Coordinates of C-alpha atoms and ligand atoms in Angstrom, one line a residue:
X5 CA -27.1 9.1 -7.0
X6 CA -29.6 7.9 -4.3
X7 CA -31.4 9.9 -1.9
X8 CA -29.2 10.9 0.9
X9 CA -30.6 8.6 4.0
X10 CA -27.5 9.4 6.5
X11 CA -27.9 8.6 9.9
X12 CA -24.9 9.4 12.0
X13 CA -23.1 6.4 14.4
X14 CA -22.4 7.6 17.7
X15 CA -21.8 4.5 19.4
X16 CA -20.6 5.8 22.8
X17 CA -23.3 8.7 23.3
X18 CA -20.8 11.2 22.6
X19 CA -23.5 13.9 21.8
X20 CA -23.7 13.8 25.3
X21 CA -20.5 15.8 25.8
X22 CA -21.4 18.0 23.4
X23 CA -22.6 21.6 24.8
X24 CA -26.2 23.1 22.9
X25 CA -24.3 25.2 20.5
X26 CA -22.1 22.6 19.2
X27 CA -25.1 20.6 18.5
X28 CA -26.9 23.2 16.7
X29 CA -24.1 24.1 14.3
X30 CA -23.5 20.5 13.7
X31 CA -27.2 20.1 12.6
X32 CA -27.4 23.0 10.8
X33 CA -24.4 21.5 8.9
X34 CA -25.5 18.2 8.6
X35 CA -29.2 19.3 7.3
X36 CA -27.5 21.8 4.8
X37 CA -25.3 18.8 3.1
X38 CA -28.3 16.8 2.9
X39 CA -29.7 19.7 1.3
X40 CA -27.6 21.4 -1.0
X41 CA -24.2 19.3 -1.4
X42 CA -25.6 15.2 -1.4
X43 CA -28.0 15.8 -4.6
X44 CA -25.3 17.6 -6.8
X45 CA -22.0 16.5 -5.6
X46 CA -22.1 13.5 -8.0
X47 CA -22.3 15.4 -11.0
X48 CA -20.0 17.7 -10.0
X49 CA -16.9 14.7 -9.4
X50 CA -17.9 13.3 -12.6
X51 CA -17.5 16.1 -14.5
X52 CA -14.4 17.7 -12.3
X53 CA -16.0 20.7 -11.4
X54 CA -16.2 22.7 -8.4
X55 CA -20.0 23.4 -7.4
X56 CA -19.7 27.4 -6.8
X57 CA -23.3 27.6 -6.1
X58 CA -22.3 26.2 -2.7
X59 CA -20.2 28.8 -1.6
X60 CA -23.0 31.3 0.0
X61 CA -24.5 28.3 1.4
X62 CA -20.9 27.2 3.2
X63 CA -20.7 31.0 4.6
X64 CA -23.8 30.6 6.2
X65 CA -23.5 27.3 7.9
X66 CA -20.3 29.5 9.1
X67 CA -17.8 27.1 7.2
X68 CA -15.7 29.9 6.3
X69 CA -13.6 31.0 9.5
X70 CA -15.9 29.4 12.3
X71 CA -13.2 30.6 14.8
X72 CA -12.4 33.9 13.4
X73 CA -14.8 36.3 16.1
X74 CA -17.8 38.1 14.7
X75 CA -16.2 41.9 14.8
X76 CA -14.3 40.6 11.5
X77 CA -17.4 38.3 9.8
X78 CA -16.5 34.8 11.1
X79 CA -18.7 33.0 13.6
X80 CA -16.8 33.1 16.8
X81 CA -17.4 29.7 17.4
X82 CA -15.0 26.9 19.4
X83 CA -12.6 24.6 18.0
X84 CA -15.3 21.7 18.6
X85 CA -18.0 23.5 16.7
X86 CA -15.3 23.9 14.1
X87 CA -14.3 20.2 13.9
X88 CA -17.7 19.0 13.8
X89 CA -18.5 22.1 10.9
X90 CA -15.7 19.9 8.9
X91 CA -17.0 16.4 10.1
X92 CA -20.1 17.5 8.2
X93 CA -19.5 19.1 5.2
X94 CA -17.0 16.3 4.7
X95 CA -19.5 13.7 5.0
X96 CA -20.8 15.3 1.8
X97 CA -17.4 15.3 -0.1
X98 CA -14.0 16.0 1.1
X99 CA -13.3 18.4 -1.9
X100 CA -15.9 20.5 -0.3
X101 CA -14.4 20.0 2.8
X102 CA -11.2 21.4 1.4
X103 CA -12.9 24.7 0.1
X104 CA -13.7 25.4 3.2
X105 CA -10.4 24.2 5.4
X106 CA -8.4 26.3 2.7
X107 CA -10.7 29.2 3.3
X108 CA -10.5 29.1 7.1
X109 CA -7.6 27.8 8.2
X110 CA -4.8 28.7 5.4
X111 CA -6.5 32.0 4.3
X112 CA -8.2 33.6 6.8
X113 CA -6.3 32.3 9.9
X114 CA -2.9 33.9 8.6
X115 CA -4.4 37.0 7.9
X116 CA -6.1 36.7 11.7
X117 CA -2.9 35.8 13.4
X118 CA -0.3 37.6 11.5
X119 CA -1.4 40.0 9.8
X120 CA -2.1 43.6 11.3
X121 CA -5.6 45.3 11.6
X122 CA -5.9 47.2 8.2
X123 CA -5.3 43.4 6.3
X124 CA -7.8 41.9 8.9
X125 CA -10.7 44.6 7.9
X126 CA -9.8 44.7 4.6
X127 CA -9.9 41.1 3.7
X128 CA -11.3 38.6 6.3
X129 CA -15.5 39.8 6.2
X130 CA -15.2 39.6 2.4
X131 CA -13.1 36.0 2.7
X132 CA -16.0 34.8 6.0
X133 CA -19.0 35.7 3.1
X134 CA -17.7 33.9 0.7
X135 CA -17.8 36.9 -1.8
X136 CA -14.1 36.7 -2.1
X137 CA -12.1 33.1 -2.2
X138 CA -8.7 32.2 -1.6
X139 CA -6.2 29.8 -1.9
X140 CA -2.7 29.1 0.4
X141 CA 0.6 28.9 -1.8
X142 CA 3.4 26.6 0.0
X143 CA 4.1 23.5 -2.0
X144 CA 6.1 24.1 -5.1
X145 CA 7.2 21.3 -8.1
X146 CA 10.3 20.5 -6.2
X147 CA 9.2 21.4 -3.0
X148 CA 6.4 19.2 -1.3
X149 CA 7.2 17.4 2.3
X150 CA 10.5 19.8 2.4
X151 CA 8.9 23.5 2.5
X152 CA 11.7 25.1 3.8
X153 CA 13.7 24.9 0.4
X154 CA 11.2 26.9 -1.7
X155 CA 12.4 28.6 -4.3
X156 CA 9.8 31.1 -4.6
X157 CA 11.2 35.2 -3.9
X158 CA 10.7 38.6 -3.2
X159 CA 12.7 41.7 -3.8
X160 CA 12.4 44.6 -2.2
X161 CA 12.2 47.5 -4.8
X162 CA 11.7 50.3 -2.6
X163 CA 8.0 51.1 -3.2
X164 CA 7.0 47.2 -3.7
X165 CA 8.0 43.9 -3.5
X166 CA 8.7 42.1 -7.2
X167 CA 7.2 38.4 -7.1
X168 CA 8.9 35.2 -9.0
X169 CA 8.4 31.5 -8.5
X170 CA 5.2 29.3 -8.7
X171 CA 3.6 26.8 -6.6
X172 CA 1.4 23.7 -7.9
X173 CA -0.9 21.7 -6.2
X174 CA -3.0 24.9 -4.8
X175 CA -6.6 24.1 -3.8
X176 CA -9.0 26.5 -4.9
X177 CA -6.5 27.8 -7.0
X178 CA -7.9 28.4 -10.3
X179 CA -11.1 31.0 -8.7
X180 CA -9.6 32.2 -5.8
X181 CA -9.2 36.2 -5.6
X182 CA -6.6 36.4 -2.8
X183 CA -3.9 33.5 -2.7
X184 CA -1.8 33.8 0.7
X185 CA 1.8 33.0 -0.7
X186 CA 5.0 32.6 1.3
X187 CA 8.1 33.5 -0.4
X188 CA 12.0 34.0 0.6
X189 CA 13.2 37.5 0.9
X190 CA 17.1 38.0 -0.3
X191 CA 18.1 37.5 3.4
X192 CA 16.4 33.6 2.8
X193 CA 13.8 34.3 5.2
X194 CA 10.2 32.9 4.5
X195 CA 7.2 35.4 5.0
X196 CA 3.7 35.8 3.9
X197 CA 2.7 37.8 1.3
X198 CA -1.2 38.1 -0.1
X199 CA -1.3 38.4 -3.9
X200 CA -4.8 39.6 -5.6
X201 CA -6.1 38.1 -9.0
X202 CA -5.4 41.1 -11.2
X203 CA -2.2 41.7 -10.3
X204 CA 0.2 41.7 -13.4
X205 CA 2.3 38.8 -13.9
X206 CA 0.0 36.5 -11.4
X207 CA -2.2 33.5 -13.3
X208 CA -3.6 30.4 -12.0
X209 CA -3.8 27.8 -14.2
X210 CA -5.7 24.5 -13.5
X211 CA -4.6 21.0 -12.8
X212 CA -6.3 18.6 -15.1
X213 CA -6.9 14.8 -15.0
X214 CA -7.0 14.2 -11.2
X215 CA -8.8 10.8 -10.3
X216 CA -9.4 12.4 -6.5
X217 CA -10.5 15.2 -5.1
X218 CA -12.8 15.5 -8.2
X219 CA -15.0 18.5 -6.8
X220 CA -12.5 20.9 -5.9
X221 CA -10.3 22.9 -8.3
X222 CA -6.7 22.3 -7.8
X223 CA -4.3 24.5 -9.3
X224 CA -0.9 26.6 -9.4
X225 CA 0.2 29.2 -8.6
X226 CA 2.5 31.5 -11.0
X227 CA 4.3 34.4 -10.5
X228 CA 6.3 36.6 -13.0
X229 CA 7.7 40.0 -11.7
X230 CA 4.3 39.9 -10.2
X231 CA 4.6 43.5 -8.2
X232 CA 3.3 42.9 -4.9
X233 CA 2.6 46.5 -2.7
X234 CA 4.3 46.8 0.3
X235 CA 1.1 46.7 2.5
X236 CA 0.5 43.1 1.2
X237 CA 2.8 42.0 3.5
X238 CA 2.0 39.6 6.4
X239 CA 4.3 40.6 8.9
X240 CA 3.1 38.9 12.6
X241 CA 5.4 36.1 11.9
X242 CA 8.2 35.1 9.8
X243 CA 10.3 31.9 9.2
X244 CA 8.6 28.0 8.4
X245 CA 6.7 28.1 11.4
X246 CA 4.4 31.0 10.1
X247 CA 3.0 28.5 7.3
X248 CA 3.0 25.5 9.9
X249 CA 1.1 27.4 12.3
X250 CA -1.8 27.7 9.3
X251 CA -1.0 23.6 9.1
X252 CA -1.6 23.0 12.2
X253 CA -5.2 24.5 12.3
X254 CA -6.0 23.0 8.9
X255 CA -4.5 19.7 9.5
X256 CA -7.0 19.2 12.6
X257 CA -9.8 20.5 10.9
X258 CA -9.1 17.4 8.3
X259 CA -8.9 15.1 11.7
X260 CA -12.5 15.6 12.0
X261 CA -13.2 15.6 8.4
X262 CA -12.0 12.5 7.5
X263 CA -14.3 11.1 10.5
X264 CA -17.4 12.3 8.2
X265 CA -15.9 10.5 5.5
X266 CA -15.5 7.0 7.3
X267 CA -19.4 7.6 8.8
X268 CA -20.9 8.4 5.8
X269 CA -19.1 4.8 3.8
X270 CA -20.1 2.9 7.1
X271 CA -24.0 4.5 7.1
X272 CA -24.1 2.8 3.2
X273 CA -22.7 -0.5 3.7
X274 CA -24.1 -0.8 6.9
X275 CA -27.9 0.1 5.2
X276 CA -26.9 -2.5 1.8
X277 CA -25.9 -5.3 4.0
X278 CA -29.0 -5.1 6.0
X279 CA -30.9 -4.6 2.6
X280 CA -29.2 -6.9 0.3
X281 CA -29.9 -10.7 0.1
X282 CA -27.8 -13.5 -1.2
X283 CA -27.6 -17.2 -0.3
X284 CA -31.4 -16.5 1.1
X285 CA -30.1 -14.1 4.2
X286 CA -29.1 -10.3 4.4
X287 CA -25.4 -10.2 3.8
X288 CA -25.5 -8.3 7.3
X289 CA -25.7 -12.0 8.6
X290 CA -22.6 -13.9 7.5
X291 CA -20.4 -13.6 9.7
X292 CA -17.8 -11.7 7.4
X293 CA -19.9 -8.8 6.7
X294 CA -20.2 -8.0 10.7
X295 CA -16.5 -8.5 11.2
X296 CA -16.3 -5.2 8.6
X297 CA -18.8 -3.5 10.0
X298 CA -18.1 -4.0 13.6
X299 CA -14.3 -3.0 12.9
X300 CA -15.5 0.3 11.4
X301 CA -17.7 1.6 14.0
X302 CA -14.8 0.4 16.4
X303 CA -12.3 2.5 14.5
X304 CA -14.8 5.0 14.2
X305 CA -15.5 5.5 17.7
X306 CA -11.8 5.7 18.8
X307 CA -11.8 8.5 16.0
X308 CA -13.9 10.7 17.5
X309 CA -12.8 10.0 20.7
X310 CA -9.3 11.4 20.0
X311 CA -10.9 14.4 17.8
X312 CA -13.1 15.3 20.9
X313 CA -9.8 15.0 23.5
X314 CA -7.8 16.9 20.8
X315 CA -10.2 19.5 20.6
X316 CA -10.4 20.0 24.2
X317 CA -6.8 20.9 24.3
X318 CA -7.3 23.0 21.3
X319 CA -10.1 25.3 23.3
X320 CA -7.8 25.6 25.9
X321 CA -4.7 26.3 23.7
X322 CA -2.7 23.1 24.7
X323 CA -2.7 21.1 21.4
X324 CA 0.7 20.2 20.2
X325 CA 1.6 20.2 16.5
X326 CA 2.9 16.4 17.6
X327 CA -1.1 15.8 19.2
X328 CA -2.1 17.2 15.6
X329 CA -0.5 14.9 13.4
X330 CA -1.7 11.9 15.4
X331 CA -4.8 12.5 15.0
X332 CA -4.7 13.9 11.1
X333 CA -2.5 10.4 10.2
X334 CA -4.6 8.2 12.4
X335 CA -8.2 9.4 11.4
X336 CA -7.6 9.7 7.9
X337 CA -6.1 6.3 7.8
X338 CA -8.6 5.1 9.4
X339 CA -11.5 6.8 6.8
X340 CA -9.3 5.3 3.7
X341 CA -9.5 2.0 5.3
X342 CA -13.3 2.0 6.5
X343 CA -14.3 3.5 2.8
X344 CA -12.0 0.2 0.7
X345 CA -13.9 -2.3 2.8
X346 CA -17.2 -0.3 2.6
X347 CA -17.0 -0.7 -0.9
X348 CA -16.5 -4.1 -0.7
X349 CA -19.6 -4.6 1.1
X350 CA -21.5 -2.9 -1.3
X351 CA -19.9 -5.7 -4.1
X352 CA -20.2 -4.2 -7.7
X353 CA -22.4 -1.7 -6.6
X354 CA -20.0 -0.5 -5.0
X355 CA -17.9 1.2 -7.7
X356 CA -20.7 3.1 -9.0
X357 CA -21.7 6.9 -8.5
X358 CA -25.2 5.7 -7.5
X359 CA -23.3 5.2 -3.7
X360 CA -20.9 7.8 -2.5
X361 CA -18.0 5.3 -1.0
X362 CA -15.9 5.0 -3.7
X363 CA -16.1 8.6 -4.4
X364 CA -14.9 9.0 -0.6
X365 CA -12.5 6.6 -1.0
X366 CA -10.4 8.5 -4.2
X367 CA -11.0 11.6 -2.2
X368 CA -9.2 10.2 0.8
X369 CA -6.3 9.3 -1.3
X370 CA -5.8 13.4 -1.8
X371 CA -6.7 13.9 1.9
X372 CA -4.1 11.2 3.0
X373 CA -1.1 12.9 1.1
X374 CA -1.9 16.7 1.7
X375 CA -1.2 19.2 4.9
X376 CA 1.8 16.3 5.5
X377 CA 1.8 13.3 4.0
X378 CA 0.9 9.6 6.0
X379 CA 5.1 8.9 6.3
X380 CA 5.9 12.7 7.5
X381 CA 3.0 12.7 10.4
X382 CA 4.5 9.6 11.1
X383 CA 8.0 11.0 11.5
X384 CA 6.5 14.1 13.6
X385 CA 5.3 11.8 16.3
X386 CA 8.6 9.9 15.9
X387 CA 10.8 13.3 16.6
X388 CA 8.8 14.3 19.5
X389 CA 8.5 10.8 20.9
X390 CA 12.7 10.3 20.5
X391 CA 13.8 13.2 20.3
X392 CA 15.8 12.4 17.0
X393 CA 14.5 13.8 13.5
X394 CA 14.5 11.2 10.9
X395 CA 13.6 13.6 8.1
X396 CA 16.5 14.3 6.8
Ligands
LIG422 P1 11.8 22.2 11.2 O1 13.2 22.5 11.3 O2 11.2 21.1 11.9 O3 10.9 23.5 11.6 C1 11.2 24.8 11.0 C2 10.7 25.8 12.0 O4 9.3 25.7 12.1 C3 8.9 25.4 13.5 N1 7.8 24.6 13.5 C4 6.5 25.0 13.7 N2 6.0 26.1 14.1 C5 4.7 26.2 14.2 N3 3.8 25.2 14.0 C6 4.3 24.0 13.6 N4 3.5 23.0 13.4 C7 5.7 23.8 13.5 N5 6.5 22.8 13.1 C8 7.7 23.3 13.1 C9 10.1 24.8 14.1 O5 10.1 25.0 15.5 C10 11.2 25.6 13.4 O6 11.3 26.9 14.0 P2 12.6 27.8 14.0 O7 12.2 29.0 14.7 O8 13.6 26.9 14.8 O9 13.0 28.0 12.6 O10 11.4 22.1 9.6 P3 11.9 21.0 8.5 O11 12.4 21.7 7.3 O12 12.7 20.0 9.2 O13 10.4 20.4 8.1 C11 9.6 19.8 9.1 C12 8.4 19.1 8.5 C13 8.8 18.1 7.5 C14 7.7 18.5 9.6 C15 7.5 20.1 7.8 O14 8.1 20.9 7.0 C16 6.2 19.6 7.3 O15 5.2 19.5 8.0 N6 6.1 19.1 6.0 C17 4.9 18.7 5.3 C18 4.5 19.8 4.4 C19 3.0 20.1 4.4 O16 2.3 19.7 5.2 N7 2.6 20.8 3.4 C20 1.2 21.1 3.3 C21 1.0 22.1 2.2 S1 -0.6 22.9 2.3 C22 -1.7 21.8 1.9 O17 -1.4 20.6 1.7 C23 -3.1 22.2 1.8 S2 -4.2 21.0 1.3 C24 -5.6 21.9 1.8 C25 -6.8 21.3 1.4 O18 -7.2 21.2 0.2 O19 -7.6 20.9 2.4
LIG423 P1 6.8 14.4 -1.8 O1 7.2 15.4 -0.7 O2 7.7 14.4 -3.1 O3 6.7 13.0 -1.2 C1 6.7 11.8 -2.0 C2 6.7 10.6 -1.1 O4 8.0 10.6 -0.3 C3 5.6 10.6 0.0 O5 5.2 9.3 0.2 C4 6.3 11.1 1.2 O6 5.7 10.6 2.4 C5 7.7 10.5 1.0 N1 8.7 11.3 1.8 C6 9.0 12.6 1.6 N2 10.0 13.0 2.5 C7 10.2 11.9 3.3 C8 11.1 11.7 4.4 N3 11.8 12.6 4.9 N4 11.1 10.4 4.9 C9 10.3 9.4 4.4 N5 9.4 9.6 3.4 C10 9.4 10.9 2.8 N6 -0.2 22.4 -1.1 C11 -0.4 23.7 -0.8 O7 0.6 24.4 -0.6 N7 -1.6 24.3 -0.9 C12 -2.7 23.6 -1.2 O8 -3.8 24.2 -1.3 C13 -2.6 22.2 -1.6 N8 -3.7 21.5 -2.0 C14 -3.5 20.2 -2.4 C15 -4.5 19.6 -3.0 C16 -4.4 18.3 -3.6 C17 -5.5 17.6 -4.3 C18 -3.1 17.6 -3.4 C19 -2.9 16.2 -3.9 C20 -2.1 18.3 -2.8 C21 -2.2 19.6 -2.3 N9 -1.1 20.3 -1.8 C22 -1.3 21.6 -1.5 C23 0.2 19.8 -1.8 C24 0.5 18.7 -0.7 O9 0.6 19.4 0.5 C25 1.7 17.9 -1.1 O10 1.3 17.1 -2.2 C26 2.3 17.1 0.0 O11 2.8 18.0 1.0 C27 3.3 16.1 -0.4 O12 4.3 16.8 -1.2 P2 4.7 16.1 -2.6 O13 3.4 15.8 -3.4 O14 5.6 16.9 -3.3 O15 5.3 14.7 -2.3

């Protein structure tokens, strides 16, 4: 792969907005990936391997609970600095980026919010250091847009709870030590339970053959009379919305991901179309060329403009699941979009692993279909537009 010569659009001086901290975390993030994550990542999708060597460097460039406060190991940082944490790292790959959503928002945020202060000290500084991973288990094989029909259960056996079920598609999955899991008890009610590698009756085996997401492990997640104790329980919230709540925070984590995805395929073809000559001109020149480019730093800016608004409202606690999933669907469409005619730009070169787009662009096709697919975002904002759910 080339040397990493990213230059970040901002097209309507939105640094500007941004206060001194969120400037220096986004740096720090942005120098790290040019660092440690552009030489290697490559290598690592070609081979389907998740780069662990990374994961000390993602705890210190406080990718691993930015919003969790300091007293329990995470940075105590604002939603903004969070977004643009993710903006960065995703600019590098999106499978890293997933490492680290999992980690924040589905591992450590449940634990935060509903768990109670015993779980938070024992789990969360080991989860923000990175010495401990973990992975979030909702989707099962017949379960995927429809949650709330998991099959997955718990029994309460007086002294424990006894485990059964399995969910697939898991991130992280296949090294995590802690996997957050939500389950039905007999009454049918969904909670939170946190498993630990080691416990009997609880393996992980990995998804093979994936053409996306090539640098994060994707697995499942089985249980067999897997004897949970009692403690393990996450008892702050109950019901769907416990598991949508962790959705919510991942899913606009992702809205500023993808966003770093999209700048780093316009960055390259902008570069090779300056760069690359045919018919005696730059292909920057023809007219065609420009009407790409100029569209992507158009959708690009509108991007970050709704990412910045959204995470406004997030600071101030006024983000509605419905604002989320507008900017998720829209952003990420948007990235999948910029990276197909990015590679098109770049012509055959384009398909190689010397450039990063289409790398970004089989990534994206993970990113579109995870934390709610492109159709269910769609019918969110649909519901709370209408008032009628078309779901079902
Ligand atoms: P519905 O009847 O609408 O809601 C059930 C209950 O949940 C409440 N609720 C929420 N609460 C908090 N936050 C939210 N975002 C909420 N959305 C809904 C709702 O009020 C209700 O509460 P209550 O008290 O009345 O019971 O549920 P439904 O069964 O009709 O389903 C709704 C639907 C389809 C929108 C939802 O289930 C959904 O979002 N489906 C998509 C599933 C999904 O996103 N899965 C993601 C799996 S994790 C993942 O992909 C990780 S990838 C990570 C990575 O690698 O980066
Ligand atoms: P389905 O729900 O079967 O959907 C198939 C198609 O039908 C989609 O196009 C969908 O939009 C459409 N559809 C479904 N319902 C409706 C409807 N009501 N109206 C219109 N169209 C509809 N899950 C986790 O729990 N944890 C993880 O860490 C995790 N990581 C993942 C990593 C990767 C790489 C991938 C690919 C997935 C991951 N997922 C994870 C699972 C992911 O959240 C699901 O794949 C996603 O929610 C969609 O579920 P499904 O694949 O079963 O598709």
């Amino acid at each position: 792969m080339r040397p990493d010569l990213f230059e970040a659009p901002d097209y309507y001086n939105l640094d500007d907005l941004f206060s001194e901290e969120h400037l220096l975390v986004r740096d720090a993030a942005r120098q790290w990936v040019k660092r440690d994550v552009s030489p290697i990542i490559e290598e690592y999708a070609q081979k389907a391997e998740f780069p662990k060597q990374i994961i000390s460097g993602l705890a210190e460039i406080g990718a691993f609970g930015p919003y969790i406060p300091e007293e329990y190991g995470g940075a105590g940082l604002d939603q903004i600095s969070y977004g643009l944490i993710m903006q960065e790292i995703e600019r590098g790959d999106s499978g890293v980026r997933s490492t680290a959503s999992v980690q924040s928002s589905l591992v450590m945020y449940p634990i935060y919010t509903y768990g109670n202060e015993e779980q938070r000290k024992k789990y969360l500084p080991k989860l923000a250091s990175g010495e401990w991973m973990g992975s979030f288990g909702l989707t099962e094989p017949n379960h995927g847009s429809n949650p709330s029909g998991m099959e997955t259960k718990y029994k309460d056996m007086g002294d424990h709870y006894l485990l059964n079920g399995a969910k697939l598609w898991i991130s992280n999955s296949p090294f995590c030590d802690v996997a957050v899991v939500w389950a039905k008890n007999e009454e049918g009610r969904i909670h939170g339970l946190i498993v630990e590698r080691g416990m009997e009756g609880f393996s992980t085996p990995e998804t093979h053959n994936k053409w996306s997401l090539r640098a994060s492990a994707t697995g499942e997640l089985i249980f067999s009379d897997v004897k949970v104790p009692k403690e393990n329980l996450l008892t702050g919230k109950t019901g769907l919305g416990a598991p949508l709540g962790c959705l919510d925070s991942a899913r606009y984590g992702i809205s500023w991901g993808a966003i770093g995805a999209a700048m780093d395929c316009y960055d390259t073809a902008l570069r090779y179309a300056k760069e690359r000559i045919q018919f005696g001109k730059p292909i920057a020149a023809f007219q065609l060329q420009q009407k790409k480019l100029a569209e992507m730093i158009t959708e690009i800016t509108k991007a970050q403009l709704l990412a910045f608004r959204l995470g406004q409202l997030k600071n101030e606690g006024r983000a509605t699941t419905a604002q989320i999933s507008m900017a998720k669907r829209n952003n990420v469409d948007m990235a999948i979009k910029i990276a197909r005619e990015a590679r098109q730009i770049l012509g055959g070169m384009g398909i190689t692993g010397e450039y990063s787009i289409m790398r970004h662009m089989m990534n994206l096709e993970s990113v579109i279909t995870y934390e709610g697919t492109h159709d269910i975002h769609l019918l969110i904002t649909g519901l709370d537009i209408t008032g009628h759910s078309a779901f079902k």
